[in-house]
Amino acid sequence: MSIMSWIPIPRTEKKPIEEEDPSIETLLYSGDENPLANWSKFVKAGYIKRVEDEEVREKVLELIGPCDSVWITTPKDMGEKIGTCFDWLFFIIKPFPYKELSIELQVIDNTAKRHGFKFENKITTTNNRHIFSKIGINMSHGWSLLELDLQKLVFKCCGARFAELCCIRIHGSCRVLRVYTTASYVSQDELPLHYRPCAKSAFSGAKKHIPMINT
């Protein structure tokens, strides 16, 4: 299993795990009354707003603008940390064609060192500096599921073990439905029904993508 992949959201049905399972933590859900309650936002040129998406048939968060002019960050307070130790991080996200999009993460490893990762759709190579790595991702437009195996990511890029997720920042132009973490890998058909937009709509996601990580 790769450290990161873009995959179409599956449409098969299996028994879902319990809706209140403590091994799942939602960091953002666009359908909440205040989806950015734990996020800060920055807009210099462009906008951030909720819109009705015709594919998922519910309200989603839309960011439009250049990567250096529009972004959202969690936690809201820069002095705080997300604090989750869960190994898997998922984004249900819709990139726009020919628009810039990047996702930044900061993590702590098992030696208490911090590492940053930036995933960009405008680069095709990986620049690994151990402290801060840039990773190119070939994003297709349309709704997709981005899966990140944080344990493998930190080990391959930094030679250490993932310990804690500190912060997430989403830049540029996209639509976001949900961001969540899980203690272990959970396929879409094992999730609670309200985590699965494919239950009420048809997603057209990107093909699976495996980035090349230079170590």
Short mmCIF file of N, CA and C in Angstrom, two decimals, residues 17-109:
data_model
loop_
_atom_site.label_atom_id
_atom_site.label_comp_id
_atom_site.label_asym_id
_atom_site.label_seq_id
_atom_site.Cartn_x
_atom_site.Cartn_y
_atom_site.Cartn_z
N ILE A 17 -18.51 0.36 10.19
CA ILE A 17 -18.20 0.42 11.61
C ILE A 17 -19.17 1.37 12.29
N GLU A 18 -19.20 1.36 13.60
CA GLU A 18 -20.15 2.18 14.34
C GLU A 18 -19.89 3.66 14.10
N GLU A 19 -20.98 4.44 14.05
CA GLU A 19 -20.87 5.85 13.73
C GLU A 19 -20.07 6.62 14.77
N GLU A 20 -20.08 6.19 16.02
CA GLU A 20 -19.35 6.90 17.07
C GLU A 20 -18.03 6.22 17.39
N ASP A 21 -17.50 5.45 16.46
CA ASP A 21 -16.26 4.73 16.69
C ASP A 21 -15.14 5.71 17.03
N PRO A 22 -14.45 5.50 18.17
CA PRO A 22 -13.41 6.44 18.59
C PRO A 22 -12.16 6.39 17.72
N SER A 23 -12.08 5.42 16.79
CA SER A 23 -10.92 5.33 15.92
C SER A 23 -11.04 6.22 14.70
N ILE A 24 -12.10 7.03 14.62
CA ILE A 24 -12.27 8.01 13.54
C ILE A 24 -12.41 9.39 14.16
N GLU A 25 -11.69 10.36 13.61
CA GLU A 25 -11.78 11.73 14.09
C GLU A 25 -11.98 12.68 12.91
N THR A 26 -13.08 13.40 12.88
CA THR A 26 -13.34 14.36 11.81
C THR A 26 -12.69 15.69 12.14
N LEU A 27 -11.91 16.20 11.19
CA LEU A 27 -11.25 17.49 11.35
C LEU A 27 -12.00 18.60 10.63
N LEU A 28 -12.72 18.23 9.58
CA LEU A 28 -13.57 19.20 8.86
C LEU A 28 -14.68 18.44 8.16
N TYR A 29 -15.91 18.93 8.31
CA TYR A 29 -17.04 18.42 7.54
C TYR A 29 -17.84 19.62 7.06
N SER A 30 -17.95 19.77 5.76
CA SER A 30 -18.56 20.97 5.18
C SER A 30 -20.04 21.10 5.50
N GLY A 31 -20.69 20.00 5.89
CA GLY A 31 -22.11 20.05 6.20
C GLY A 31 -22.43 20.51 7.61
N ASP A 32 -21.41 20.68 8.45
CA ASP A 32 -21.64 21.17 9.81
C ASP A 32 -22.16 22.60 9.78
N GLU A 33 -22.79 23.00 10.88
CA GLU A 33 -23.32 24.36 10.97
C GLU A 33 -22.20 25.39 10.83
N ASN A 34 -21.06 25.10 11.43
CA ASN A 34 -19.89 25.98 11.32
C ASN A 34 -18.68 25.11 10.99
N PRO A 35 -18.48 24.77 9.71
CA PRO A 35 -17.43 23.81 9.36
C PRO A 35 -16.01 24.29 9.66
N LEU A 36 -15.81 25.59 9.75
CA LEU A 36 -14.48 26.13 10.01
C LEU A 36 -14.32 26.58 11.47
N ALA A 37 -15.09 25.99 12.36
CA ALA A 37 -15.02 26.37 13.78
C ALA A 37 -13.61 26.21 14.34
N ASN A 38 -12.90 25.18 13.88
CA ASN A 38 -11.55 24.91 14.38
C ASN A 38 -10.46 25.25 13.36
N TRP A 39 -10.85 26.04 12.36
CA TRP A 39 -9.92 26.43 11.30
C TRP A 39 -9.84 27.95 11.22
N SER A 40 -8.67 28.47 10.88
CA SER A 40 -8.54 29.88 10.53
C SER A 40 -8.56 29.99 9.01
N LYS A 41 -8.89 31.15 8.50
CA LYS A 41 -8.90 31.33 7.05
C LYS A 41 -8.19 32.63 6.68
N PHE A 42 -7.59 32.62 5.49
CA PHE A 42 -6.90 33.79 4.97
C PHE A 42 -7.33 33.99 3.53
N VAL A 43 -7.76 35.20 3.20
CA VAL A 43 -8.17 35.54 1.84
C VAL A 43 -7.58 36.89 1.48
N LYS A 44 -6.69 36.89 0.50
CA LYS A 44 -6.12 38.13 -0.03
C LYS A 44 -6.69 38.43 -1.40
N ALA A 45 -6.82 37.39 -2.22
CA ALA A 45 -7.41 37.51 -3.55
C ALA A 45 -8.18 36.23 -3.83
N GLY A 46 -9.49 36.33 -3.93
CA GLY A 46 -10.33 35.16 -4.11
C GLY A 46 -11.40 35.10 -3.05
N TYR A 47 -11.87 33.89 -2.71
CA TYR A 47 -12.92 33.77 -1.70
C TYR A 47 -12.94 32.36 -1.11
N ILE A 48 -13.60 32.26 0.03
CA ILE A 48 -13.91 30.98 0.68
C ILE A 48 -15.38 31.03 1.05
N LYS A 49 -16.17 30.08 0.56
CA LYS A 49 -17.59 30.07 0.89
C LYS A 49 -18.14 28.66 0.73
N ARG A 50 -19.36 28.46 1.23
CA ARG A 50 -20.04 27.18 1.04
C ARG A 50 -20.95 27.27 -0.17
N VAL A 51 -20.93 26.22 -0.97
CA VAL A 51 -21.78 26.15 -2.16
C VAL A 51 -22.43 24.78 -2.20
N GLU A 52 -23.50 24.67 -2.95
CA GLU A 52 -24.17 23.39 -3.16
C GLU A 52 -23.48 22.67 -4.31
N ASP A 53 -22.98 21.47 -4.06
CA ASP A 53 -22.32 20.71 -5.11
C ASP A 53 -23.31 19.75 -5.76
N GLU A 54 -23.34 19.78 -7.10
CA GLU A 54 -24.34 18.98 -7.82
C GLU A 54 -24.05 17.49 -7.77
N GLU A 55 -22.79 17.10 -7.58
CA GLU A 55 -22.45 15.68 -7.54
C GLU A 55 -22.77 15.05 -6.19
N VAL A 56 -22.30 15.65 -5.11
CA VAL A 56 -22.53 15.07 -3.79
C VAL A 56 -23.88 15.49 -3.20
N ARG A 57 -24.50 16.49 -3.82
CA ARG A 57 -25.85 16.93 -3.44
C ARG A 57 -25.91 17.43 -2.00
N GLU A 58 -24.88 18.15 -1.62
CA GLU A 58 -24.88 18.81 -0.31
C GLU A 58 -23.91 19.98 -0.35
N LYS A 59 -23.92 20.75 0.73
CA LYS A 59 -23.05 21.92 0.77
C LYS A 59 -21.60 21.50 1.00
N VAL A 60 -20.71 22.11 0.23
CA VAL A 60 -19.28 21.85 0.36
C VAL A 60 -18.55 23.18 0.51
N LEU A 61 -17.34 23.12 1.00
CA LEU A 61 -16.54 24.32 1.16
C LEU A 61 -15.76 24.56 -0.13
N GLU A 62 -15.88 25.76 -0.68
CA GLU A 62 -15.19 26.11 -1.92
C GLU A 62 -14.13 27.18 -1.65
N LEU A 63 -12.90 26.89 -2.06
CA LEU A 63 -11.81 27.85 -2.00
C LEU A 63 -11.42 28.20 -3.42
N ILE A 64 -11.35 29.48 -3.73
CA ILE A 64 -10.95 29.93 -5.06
C ILE A 64 -9.91 31.03 -4.92
N GLY A 65 -8.77 30.84 -5.57
CA GLY A 65 -7.72 31.85 -5.56
C GLY A 65 -6.35 31.22 -5.66
N PRO A 66 -5.31 32.03 -5.85
CA PRO A 66 -3.94 31.51 -5.89
C PRO A 66 -3.53 30.92 -4.54
N CYS A 67 -2.56 30.01 -4.58
CA CYS A 67 -2.12 29.34 -3.35
C CYS A 67 -1.58 30.31 -2.31
N ASP A 68 -0.97 31.43 -2.77
CA ASP A 68 -0.42 32.39 -1.81
C ASP A 68 -1.43 33.43 -1.36
N SER A 69 -2.69 33.28 -1.80
CA SER A 69 -3.71 34.29 -1.48
C SER A 69 -4.94 33.73 -0.78
N VAL A 70 -5.12 32.41 -0.79
CA VAL A 70 -6.29 31.79 -0.17
C VAL A 70 -5.87 30.51 0.53
N TRP A 71 -6.21 30.38 1.82
CA TRP A 71 -5.96 29.12 2.50
C TRP A 71 -6.77 29.00 3.78
N ILE A 72 -6.89 27.77 4.27
CA ILE A 72 -7.48 27.49 5.58
C ILE A 72 -6.49 26.64 6.37
N THR A 73 -6.47 26.84 7.69
CA THR A 73 -5.49 26.16 8.55
C THR A 73 -6.16 25.66 9.82
N THR A 74 -5.82 24.46 10.23
CA THR A 74 -6.21 23.96 11.54
C THR A 74 -4.97 23.46 12.27
N PRO A 75 -4.85 23.76 13.58
CA PRO A 75 -5.79 24.46 14.45
C PRO A 75 -5.85 25.96 14.14
N LYS A 76 -6.88 26.60 14.68
CA LYS A 76 -7.06 28.03 14.46
C LYS A 76 -5.94 28.83 15.12
N ASP A 77 -5.55 28.43 16.31
CA ASP A 77 -4.48 29.10 17.05
C ASP A 77 -3.14 28.48 16.68
N MET A 78 -2.19 29.29 16.20
CA MET A 78 -0.90 28.77 15.75
C MET A 78 -0.11 28.12 16.87
N GLY A 79 -0.40 28.44 18.11
CA GLY A 79 0.31 27.86 19.23
C GLY A 79 -0.21 26.50 19.64
N GLU A 80 -1.30 26.05 19.02
CA GLU A 80 -1.90 24.77 19.37
C GLU A 80 -1.52 23.69 18.36
N LYS A 81 -1.88 22.44 18.66
CA LYS A 81 -1.65 21.31 17.76
C LYS A 81 -2.96 20.55 17.60
N ILE A 82 -3.10 19.88 16.46
CA ILE A 82 -4.25 18.98 16.29
C ILE A 82 -4.18 17.89 17.34
N GLY A 83 -3.00 17.29 17.49
CA GLY A 83 -2.76 16.38 18.60
C GLY A 83 -3.14 14.93 18.36
N THR A 84 -3.68 14.59 17.20
CA THR A 84 -4.06 13.20 16.97
C THR A 84 -2.83 12.36 16.65
N CYS A 85 -2.86 11.12 17.13
CA CYS A 85 -1.78 10.16 16.87
C CYS A 85 -2.20 9.13 15.83
N PHE A 86 -3.37 9.30 15.23
CA PHE A 86 -3.86 8.34 14.24
C PHE A 86 -2.96 8.34 13.01
N ASP A 87 -2.73 7.15 12.46
CA ASP A 87 -1.75 6.98 11.37
C ASP A 87 -2.27 7.37 9.99
N TRP A 88 -3.58 7.42 9.80
CA TRP A 88 -4.13 7.66 8.46
C TRP A 88 -4.87 8.98 8.41
N LEU A 89 -4.65 9.71 7.31
CA LEU A 89 -5.30 11.00 7.09
C LEU A 89 -5.96 10.98 5.72
N PHE A 90 -7.24 11.39 5.68
CA PHE A 90 -8.02 11.33 4.45
C PHE A 90 -8.61 12.70 4.11
N PHE A 91 -8.64 13.01 2.82
CA PHE A 91 -9.30 14.21 2.31
C PHE A 91 -10.28 13.80 1.22
N ILE A 92 -11.54 14.19 1.35
CA ILE A 92 -12.49 14.08 0.24
C ILE A 92 -12.53 15.46 -0.38
N ILE A 93 -11.93 15.60 -1.55
CA ILE A 93 -11.60 16.91 -2.09
C ILE A 93 -11.78 16.92 -3.61
N LYS A 94 -12.08 18.08 -4.15
CA LYS A 94 -12.32 18.23 -5.59
C LYS A 94 -11.42 19.33 -6.15
N PRO A 95 -10.29 18.96 -6.77
CA PRO A 95 -9.46 19.97 -7.42
C PRO A 95 -10.16 20.50 -8.67
N PHE A 96 -9.81 21.72 -9.05
CA PHE A 96 -10.33 22.30 -10.28
C PHE A 96 -9.27 22.21 -11.37
N PRO A 97 -9.67 21.94 -12.62
CA PRO A 97 -8.68 21.86 -13.70
C PRO A 97 -7.95 23.18 -13.90
N TYR A 98 -6.64 23.08 -14.08
CA TYR A 98 -5.77 24.24 -14.38
C TYR A 98 -5.70 25.24 -13.23
N LYS A 99 -6.09 24.83 -12.04
CA LYS A 99 -6.00 25.70 -10.86
C LYS A 99 -4.97 25.14 -9.88
N GLU A 100 -4.30 26.04 -9.18
CA GLU A 100 -3.31 25.63 -8.19
C GLU A 100 -3.97 25.07 -6.93
N LEU A 101 -3.37 24.02 -6.40
CA LEU A 101 -3.83 23.45 -5.13
C LEU A 101 -2.62 22.86 -4.41
N SER A 102 -2.51 23.13 -3.13
CA SER A 102 -1.47 22.49 -2.33
C SER A 102 -2.02 22.20 -0.94
N ILE A 103 -1.49 21.15 -0.34
CA ILE A 103 -1.86 20.74 1.02
C ILE A 103 -0.59 20.61 1.83
N GLU A 104 -0.54 21.29 2.96
CA GLU A 104 0.63 21.23 3.84
C GLU A 104 0.28 20.55 5.15
N LEU A 105 1.21 19.75 5.64
CA LEU A 105 1.08 19.09 6.93
C LEU A 105 2.32 19.36 7.76
N GLN A 106 2.14 19.42 9.07
CA GLN A 106 3.29 19.40 9.98
C GLN A 106 3.05 18.29 10.99
N VAL A 107 4.09 17.48 11.21
CA VAL A 107 3.98 16.34 12.12
C VAL A 107 5.14 16.35 13.09
N ILE A 108 5.01 15.57 14.15
CA ILE A 108 6.09 15.33 15.10
C ILE A 108 6.44 13.85 15.04
N ASP A 109 7.75 13.55 15.03
CA ASP A 109 8.16 12.15 14.99
C ASP A 109 8.43 11.61 16.40
#
